[in-house]
PDB file of C-alpha atoms in Angstrom:
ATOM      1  CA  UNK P   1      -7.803  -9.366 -16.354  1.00  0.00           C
ATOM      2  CA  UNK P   2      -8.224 -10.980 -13.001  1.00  0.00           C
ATOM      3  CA  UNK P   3      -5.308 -12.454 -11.544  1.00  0.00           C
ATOM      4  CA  UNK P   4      -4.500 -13.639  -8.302  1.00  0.00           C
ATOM      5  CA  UNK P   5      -0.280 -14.189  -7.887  1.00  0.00           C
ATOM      6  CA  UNK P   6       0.625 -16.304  -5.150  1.00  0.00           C
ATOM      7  CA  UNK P   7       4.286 -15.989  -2.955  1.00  0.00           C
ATOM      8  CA  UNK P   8       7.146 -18.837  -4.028  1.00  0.00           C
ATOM      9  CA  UNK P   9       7.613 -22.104  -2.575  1.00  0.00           C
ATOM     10  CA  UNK P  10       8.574 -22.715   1.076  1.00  0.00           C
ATOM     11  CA  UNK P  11      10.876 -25.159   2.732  1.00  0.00           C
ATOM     12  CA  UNK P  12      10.348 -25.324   6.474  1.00  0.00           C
ATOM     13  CA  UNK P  13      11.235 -27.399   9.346  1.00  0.00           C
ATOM     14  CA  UNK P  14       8.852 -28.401  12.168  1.00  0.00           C
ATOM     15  CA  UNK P  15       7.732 -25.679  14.933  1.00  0.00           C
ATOM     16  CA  UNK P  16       8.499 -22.644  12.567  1.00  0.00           C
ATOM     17  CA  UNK P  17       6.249 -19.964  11.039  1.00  0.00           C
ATOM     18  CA  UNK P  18       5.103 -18.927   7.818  1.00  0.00           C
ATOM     19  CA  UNK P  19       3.275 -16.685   6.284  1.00  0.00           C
ATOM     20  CA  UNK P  20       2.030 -17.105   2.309  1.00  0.00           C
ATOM     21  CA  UNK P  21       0.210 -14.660   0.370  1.00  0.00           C
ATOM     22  CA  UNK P  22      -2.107 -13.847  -2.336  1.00  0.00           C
ATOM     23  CA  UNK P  23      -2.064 -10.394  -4.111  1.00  0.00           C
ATOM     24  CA  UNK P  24      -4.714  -9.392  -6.001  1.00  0.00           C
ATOM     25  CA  UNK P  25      -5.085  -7.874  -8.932  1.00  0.00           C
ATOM     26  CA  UNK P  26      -7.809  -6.568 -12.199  1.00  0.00           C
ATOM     27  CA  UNK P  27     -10.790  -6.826 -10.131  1.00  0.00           C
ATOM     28  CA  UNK P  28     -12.453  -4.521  -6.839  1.00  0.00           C
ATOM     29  CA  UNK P  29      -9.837  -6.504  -4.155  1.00  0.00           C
ATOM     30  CA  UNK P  30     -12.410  -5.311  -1.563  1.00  0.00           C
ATOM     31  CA  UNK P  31     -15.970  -6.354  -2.854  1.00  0.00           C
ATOM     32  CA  UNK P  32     -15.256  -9.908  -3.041  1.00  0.00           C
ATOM     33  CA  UNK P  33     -14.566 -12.859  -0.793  1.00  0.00           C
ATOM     34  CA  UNK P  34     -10.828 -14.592  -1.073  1.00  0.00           C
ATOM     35  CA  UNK P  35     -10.657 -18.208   0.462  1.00  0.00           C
ATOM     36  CA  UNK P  36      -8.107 -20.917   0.836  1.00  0.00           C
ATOM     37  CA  UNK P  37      -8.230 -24.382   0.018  1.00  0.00           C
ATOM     38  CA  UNK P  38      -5.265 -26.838   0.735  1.00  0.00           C
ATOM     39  CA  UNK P  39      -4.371 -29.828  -1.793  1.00  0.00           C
ATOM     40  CA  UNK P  40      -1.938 -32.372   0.457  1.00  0.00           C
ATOM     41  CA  UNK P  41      -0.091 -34.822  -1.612  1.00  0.00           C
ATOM     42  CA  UNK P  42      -2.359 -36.963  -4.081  1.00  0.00           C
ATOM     43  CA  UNK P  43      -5.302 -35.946  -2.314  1.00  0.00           C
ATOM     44  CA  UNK P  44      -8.305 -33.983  -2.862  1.00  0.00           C
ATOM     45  CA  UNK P  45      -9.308 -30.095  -2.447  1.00  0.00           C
ATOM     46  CA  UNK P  46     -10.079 -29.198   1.623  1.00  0.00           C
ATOM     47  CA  UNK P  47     -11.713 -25.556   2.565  1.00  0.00           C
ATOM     48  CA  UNK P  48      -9.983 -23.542   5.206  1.00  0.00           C
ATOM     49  CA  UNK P  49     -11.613 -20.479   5.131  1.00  0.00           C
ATOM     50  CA  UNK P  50     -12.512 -17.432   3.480  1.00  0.00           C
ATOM     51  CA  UNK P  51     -11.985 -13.712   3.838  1.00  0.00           C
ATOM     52  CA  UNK P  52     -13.447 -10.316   2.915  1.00  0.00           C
ATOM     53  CA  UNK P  53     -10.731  -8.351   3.090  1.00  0.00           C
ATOM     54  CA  UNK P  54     -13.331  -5.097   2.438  1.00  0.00           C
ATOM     55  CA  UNK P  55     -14.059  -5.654   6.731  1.00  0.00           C
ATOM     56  CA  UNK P  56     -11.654  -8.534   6.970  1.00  0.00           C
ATOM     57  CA  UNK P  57     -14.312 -10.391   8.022  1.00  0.00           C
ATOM     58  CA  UNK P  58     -13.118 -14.009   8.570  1.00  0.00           C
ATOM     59  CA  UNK P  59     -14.937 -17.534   8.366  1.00  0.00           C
ATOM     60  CA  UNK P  60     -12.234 -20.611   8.857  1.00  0.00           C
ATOM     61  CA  UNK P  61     -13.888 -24.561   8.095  1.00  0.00           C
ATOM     62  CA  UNK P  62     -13.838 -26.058  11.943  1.00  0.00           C
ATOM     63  CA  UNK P  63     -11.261 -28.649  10.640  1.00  0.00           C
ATOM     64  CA  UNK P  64      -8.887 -25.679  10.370  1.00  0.00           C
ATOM     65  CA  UNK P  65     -10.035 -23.521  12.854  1.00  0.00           C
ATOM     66  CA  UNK P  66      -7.428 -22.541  15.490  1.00  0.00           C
ATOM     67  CA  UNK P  67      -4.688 -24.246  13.092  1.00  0.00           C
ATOM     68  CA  UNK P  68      -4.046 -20.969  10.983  1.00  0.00           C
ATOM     69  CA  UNK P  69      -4.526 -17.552  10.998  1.00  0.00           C
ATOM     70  CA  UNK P  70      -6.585 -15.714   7.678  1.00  0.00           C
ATOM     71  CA  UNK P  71      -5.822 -12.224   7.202  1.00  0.00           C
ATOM     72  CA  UNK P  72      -5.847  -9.269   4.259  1.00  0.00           C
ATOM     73  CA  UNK P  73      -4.415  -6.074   3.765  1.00  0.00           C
ATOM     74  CA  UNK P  74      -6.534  -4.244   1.252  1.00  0.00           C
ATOM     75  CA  UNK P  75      -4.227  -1.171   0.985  1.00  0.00           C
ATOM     76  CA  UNK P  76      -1.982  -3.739  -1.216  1.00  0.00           C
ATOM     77  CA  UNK P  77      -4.708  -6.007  -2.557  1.00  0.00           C
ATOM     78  CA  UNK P  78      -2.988  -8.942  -0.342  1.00  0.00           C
ATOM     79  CA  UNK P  79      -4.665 -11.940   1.518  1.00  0.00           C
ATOM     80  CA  UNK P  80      -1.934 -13.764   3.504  1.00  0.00           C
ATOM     81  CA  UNK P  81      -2.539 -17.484   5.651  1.00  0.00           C
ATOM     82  CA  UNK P  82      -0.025 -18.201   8.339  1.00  0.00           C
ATOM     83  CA  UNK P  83       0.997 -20.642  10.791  1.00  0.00           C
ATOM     84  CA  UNK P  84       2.794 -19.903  14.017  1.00  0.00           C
ATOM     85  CA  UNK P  85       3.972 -23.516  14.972  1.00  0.00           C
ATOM     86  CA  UNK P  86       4.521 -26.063  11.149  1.00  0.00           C
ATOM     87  CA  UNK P  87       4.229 -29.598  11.513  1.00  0.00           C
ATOM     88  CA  UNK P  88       4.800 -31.973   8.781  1.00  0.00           C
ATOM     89  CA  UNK P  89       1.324 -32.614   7.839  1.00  0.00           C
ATOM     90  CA  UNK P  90       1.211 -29.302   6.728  1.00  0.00           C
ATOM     91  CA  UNK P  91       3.260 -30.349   4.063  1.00  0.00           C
ATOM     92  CA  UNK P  92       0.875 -29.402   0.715  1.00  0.00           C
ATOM     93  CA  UNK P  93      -0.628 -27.151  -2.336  1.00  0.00           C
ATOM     94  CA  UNK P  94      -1.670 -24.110  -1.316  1.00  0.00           C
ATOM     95  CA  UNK P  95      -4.388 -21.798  -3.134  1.00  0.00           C
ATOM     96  CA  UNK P  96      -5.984 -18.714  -2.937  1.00  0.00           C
ATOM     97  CA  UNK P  97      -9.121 -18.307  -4.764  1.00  0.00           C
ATOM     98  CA  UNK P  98     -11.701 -15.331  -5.166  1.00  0.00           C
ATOM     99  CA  UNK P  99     -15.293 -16.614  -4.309  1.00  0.00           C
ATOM    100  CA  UNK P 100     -18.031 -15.317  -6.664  1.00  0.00           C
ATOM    101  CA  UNK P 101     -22.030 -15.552  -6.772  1.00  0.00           C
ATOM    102  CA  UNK P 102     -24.690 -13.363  -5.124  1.00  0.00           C
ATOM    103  CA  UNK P 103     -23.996 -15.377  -2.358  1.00  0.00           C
ATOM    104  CA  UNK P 104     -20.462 -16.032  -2.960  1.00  0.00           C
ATOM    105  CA  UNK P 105     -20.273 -19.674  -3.371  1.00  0.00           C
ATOM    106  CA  UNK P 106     -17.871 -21.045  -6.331  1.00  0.00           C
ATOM    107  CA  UNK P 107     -14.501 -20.041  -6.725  1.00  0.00           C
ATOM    108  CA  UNK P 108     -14.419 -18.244 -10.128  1.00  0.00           C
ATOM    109  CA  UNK P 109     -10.480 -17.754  -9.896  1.00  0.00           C
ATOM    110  CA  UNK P 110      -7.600 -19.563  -8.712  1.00  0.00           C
ATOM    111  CA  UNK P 111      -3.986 -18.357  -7.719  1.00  0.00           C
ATOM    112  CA  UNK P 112      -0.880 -20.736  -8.968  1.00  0.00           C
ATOM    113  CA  UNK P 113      -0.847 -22.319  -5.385  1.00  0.00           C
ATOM    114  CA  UNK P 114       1.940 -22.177  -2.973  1.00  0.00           C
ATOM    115  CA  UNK P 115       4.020 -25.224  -2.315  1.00  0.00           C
ATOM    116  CA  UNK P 116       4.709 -25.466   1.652  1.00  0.00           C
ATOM    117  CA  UNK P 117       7.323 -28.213   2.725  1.00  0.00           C
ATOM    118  CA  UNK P 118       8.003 -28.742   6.299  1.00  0.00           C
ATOM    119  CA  UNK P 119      10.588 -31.012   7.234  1.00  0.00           C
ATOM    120  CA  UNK P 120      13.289 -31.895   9.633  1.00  0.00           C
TER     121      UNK P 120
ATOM    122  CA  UNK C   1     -21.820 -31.129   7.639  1.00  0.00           C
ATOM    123  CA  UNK C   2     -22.909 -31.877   4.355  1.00  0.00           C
ATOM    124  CA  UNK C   3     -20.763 -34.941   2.964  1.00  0.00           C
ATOM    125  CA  UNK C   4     -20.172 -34.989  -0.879  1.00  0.00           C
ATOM    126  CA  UNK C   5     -19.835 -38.254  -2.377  1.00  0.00           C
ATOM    127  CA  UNK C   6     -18.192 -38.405  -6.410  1.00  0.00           C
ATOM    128  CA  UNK C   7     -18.836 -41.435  -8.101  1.00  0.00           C
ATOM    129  CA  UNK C   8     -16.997 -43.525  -9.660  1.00  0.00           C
ATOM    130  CA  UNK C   9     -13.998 -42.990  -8.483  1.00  0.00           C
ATOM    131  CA  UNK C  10     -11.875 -43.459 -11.358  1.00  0.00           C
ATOM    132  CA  UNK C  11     -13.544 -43.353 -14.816  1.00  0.00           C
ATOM    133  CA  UNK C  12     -11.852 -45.206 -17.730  1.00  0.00           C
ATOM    134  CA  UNK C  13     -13.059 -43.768 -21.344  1.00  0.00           C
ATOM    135  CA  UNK C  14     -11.748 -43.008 -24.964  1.00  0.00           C
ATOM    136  CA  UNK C  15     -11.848 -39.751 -26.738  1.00  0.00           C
ATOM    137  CA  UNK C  16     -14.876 -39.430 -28.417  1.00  0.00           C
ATOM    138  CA  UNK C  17     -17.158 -40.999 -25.971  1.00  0.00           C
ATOM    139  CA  UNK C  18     -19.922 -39.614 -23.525  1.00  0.00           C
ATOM    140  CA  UNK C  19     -18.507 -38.751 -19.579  1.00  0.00           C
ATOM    141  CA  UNK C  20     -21.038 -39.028 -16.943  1.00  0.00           C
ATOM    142  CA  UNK C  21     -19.719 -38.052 -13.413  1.00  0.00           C
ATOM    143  CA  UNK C  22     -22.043 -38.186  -9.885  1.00  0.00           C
ATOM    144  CA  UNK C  23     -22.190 -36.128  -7.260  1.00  0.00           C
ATOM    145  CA  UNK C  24     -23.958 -36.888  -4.513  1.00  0.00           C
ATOM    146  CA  UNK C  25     -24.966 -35.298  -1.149  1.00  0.00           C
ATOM    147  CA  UNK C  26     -25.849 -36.303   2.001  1.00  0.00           C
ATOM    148  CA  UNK C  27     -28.510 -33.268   2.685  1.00  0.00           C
ATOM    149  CA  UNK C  28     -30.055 -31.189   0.086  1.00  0.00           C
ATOM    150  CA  UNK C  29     -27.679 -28.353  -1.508  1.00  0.00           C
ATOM    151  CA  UNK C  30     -29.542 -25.203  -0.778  1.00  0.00           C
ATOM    152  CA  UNK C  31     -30.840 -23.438  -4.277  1.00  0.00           C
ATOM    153  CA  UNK C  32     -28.325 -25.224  -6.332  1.00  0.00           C
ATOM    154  CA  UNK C  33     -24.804 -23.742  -4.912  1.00  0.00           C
ATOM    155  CA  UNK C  34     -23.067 -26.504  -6.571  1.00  0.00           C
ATOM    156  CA  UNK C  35     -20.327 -25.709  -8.844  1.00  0.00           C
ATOM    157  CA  UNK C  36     -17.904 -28.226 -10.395  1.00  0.00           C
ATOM    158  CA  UNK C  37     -13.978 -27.974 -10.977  1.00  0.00           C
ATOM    159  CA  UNK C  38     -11.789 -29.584 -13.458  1.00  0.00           C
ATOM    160  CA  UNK C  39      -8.343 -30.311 -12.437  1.00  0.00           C
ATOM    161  CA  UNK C  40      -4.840 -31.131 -15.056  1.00  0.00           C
ATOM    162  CA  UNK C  41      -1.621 -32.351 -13.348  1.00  0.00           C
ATOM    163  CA  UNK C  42       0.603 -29.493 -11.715  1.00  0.00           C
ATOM    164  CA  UNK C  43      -2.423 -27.159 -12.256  1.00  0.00           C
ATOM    165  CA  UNK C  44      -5.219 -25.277 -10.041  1.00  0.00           C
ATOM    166  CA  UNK C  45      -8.433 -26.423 -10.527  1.00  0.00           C
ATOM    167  CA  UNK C  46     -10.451 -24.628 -12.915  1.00  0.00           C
ATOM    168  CA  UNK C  47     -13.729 -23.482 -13.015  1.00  0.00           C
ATOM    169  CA  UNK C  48     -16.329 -25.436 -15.119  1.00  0.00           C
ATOM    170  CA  UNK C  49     -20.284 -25.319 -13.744  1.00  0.00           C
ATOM    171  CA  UNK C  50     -21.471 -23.007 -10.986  1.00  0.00           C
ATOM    172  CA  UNK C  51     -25.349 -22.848 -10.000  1.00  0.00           C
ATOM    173  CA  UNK C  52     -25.279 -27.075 -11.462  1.00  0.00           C
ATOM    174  CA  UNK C  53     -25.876 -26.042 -14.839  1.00  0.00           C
ATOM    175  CA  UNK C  54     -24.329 -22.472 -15.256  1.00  0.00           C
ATOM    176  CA  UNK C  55     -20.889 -22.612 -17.667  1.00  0.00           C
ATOM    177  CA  UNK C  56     -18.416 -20.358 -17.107  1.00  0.00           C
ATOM    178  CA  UNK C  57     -16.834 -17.670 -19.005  1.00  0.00           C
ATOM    179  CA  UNK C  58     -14.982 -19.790 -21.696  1.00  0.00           C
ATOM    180  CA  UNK C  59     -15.895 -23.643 -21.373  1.00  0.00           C
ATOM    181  CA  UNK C  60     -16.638 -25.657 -24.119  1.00  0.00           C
ATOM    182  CA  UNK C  61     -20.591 -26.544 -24.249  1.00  0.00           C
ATOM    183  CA  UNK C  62     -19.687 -29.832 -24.597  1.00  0.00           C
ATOM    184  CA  UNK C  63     -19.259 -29.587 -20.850  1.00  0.00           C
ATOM    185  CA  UNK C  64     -22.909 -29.307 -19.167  1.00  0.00           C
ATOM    186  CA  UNK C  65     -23.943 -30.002 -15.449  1.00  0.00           C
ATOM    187  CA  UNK C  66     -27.321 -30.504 -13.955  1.00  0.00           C
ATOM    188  CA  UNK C  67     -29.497 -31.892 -11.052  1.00  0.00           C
ATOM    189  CA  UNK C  68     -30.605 -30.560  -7.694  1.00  0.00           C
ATOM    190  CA  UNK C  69     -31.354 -31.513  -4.053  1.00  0.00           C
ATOM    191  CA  UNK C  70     -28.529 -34.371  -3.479  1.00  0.00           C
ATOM    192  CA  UNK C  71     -28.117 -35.542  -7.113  1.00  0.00           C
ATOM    193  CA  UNK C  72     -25.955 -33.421  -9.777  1.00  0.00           C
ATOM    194  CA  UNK C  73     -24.183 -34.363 -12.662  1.00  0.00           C
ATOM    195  CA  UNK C  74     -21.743 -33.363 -14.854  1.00  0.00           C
ATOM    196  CA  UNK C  75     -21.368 -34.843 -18.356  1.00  0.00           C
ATOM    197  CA  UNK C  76     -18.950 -34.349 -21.039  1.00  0.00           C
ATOM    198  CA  UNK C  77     -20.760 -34.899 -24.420  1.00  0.00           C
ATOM    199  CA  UNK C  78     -17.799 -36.311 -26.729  1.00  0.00           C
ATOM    200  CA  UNK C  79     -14.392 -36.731 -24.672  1.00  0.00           C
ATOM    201  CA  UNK C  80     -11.388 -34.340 -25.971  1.00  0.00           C
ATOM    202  CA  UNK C  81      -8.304 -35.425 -25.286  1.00  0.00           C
ATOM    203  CA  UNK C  82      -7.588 -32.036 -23.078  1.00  0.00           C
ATOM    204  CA  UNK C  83     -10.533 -33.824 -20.648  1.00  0.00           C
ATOM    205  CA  UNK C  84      -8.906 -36.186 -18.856  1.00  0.00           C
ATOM    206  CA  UNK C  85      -8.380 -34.701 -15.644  1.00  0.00           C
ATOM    207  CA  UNK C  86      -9.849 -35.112 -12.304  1.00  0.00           C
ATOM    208  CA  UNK C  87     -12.914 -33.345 -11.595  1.00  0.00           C
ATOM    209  CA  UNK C  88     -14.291 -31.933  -8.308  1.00  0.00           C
ATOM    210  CA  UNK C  89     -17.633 -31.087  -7.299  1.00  0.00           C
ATOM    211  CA  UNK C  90     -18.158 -28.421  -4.077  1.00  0.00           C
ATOM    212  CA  UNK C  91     -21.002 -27.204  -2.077  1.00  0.00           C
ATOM    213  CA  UNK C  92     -21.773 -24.072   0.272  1.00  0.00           C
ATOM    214  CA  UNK C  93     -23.925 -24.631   2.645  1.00  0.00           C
ATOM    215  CA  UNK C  94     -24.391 -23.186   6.363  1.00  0.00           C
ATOM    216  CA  UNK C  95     -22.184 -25.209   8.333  1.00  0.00           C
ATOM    217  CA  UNK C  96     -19.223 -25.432   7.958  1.00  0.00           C
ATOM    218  CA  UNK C  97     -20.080 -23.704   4.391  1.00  0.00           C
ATOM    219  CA  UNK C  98     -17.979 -24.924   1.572  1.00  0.00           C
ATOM    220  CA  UNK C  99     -16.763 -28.361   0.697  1.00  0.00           C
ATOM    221  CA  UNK C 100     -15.341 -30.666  -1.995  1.00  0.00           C
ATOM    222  CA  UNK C 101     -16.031 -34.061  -3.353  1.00  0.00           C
ATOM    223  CA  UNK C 102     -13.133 -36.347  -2.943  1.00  0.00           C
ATOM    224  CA  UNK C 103     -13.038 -35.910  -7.144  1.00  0.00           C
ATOM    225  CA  UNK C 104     -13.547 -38.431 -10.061  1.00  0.00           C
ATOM    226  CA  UNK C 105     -10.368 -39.392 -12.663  1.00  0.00           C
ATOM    227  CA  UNK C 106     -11.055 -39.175 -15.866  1.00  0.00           C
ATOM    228  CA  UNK C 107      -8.102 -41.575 -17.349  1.00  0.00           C
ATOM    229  CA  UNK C 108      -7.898 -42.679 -21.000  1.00  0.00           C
ATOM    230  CA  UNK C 109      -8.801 -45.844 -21.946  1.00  0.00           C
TER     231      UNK C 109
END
């Protein structure tokens, strides 16, 4: 069974770091992109970016470009997203999901999400 | 940048009647990488349509999607009361590669 288990909720306050991830599990961790997709408040799904952690090959959306950092360890089946500096509109959901398709397009699987909190 | 537009915004129906959500984008979605996502309170979105019209493993038929270029569709033949949700199209594309529709509600009526 595929399964993707995301890391616990996080309370943070402005200016500090964080990093969540995304373990992997039931499937070839390797052959198969991972992205993340953040969910603020009432609001709608955003792309950040997308991993293969086989070559850790990287692709971020240019809205989130220089905002995070996407990375994977594939001797533990892990993707992780971090920030070096929070602000409060960082405040959100935040998934993992595996990307599928011969050109990996649609996100077959979703982790549980990741609540971040950042406040003073 | 291709721009996904959902319409309507909020869609008010009863169990038991027909759904018909619109997706529309501003350039033409290469080869039909459009896949739709259904959404529950406190939930990740699941996956419902990929390719337009594909199901995935374990969804209802009464869940179909279709349409190409700018112009897809997903319908939900007879509402169950498990349906109401919001619902998300998304795209890949070459720049900046994936995004979302700002999503329909599906609220009971």
């Amino acid at each position: 069974e595929v399964q993707l288990v995301q890391s616990g909720a996080e309370v943070k306050k402005p200016g500090e770091s964080l990093k969540i991830s995304c373990k992997g599990s039931g499937y070839s961790f390797t052959s198969y992109w991972i992205g993340w997709v953040r969910q603020m408040p009432g609001k709608g799904l955003e792309w950040m970016g997308i991993i293969y952690p086989g070559d850790s090959d990287t692709r971020y959306s240019p809205s989130f470009q220089g905002q995070v950092t996407i990375s994977a360890d594939k001797s533990i089946s892990t993707a992780y997203l971090q920030w070096s500096s929070l602000k409060a509109s960082d405040t959100a959901m935040y998934y993992c999901a595996r990307l599928n398709g011969v050109v990996p397009y649609y996100f077959d699987y979703w982790g549980q999400g990741t609540l971040v909190t950042v406040s003073s | 940048e291709i721009v996904l537009t959902q319409s309507p915004g909020t869609l008010s129906l009863s169990p038991g009647e027909r759904a018909t959500l619109s997706c529309r984008a501003s350039q033409s979605v290469s080869s039909s990488y459009l896949a739709w996502y259904q959404q529950k309170p406190g939930q990740a979105p699941r996956l419902l349509i990929y390719g337009a019209s594909s199901r995935a493993t374990g969804i209802p038929d009464r869940f179909s999607g279709s349409g190409s270029g700018t112009d897809f569709t997903l319908t939900i033949s007879r509402l169950e009361p498990e349906d109401f949700a919001v619902y998300y199209c998304q795209q890949y594309g070459s720049s900046p590669g994936i995004t979302f529709g700002q999503g329909t509600r599906l609220e009971i009526k």
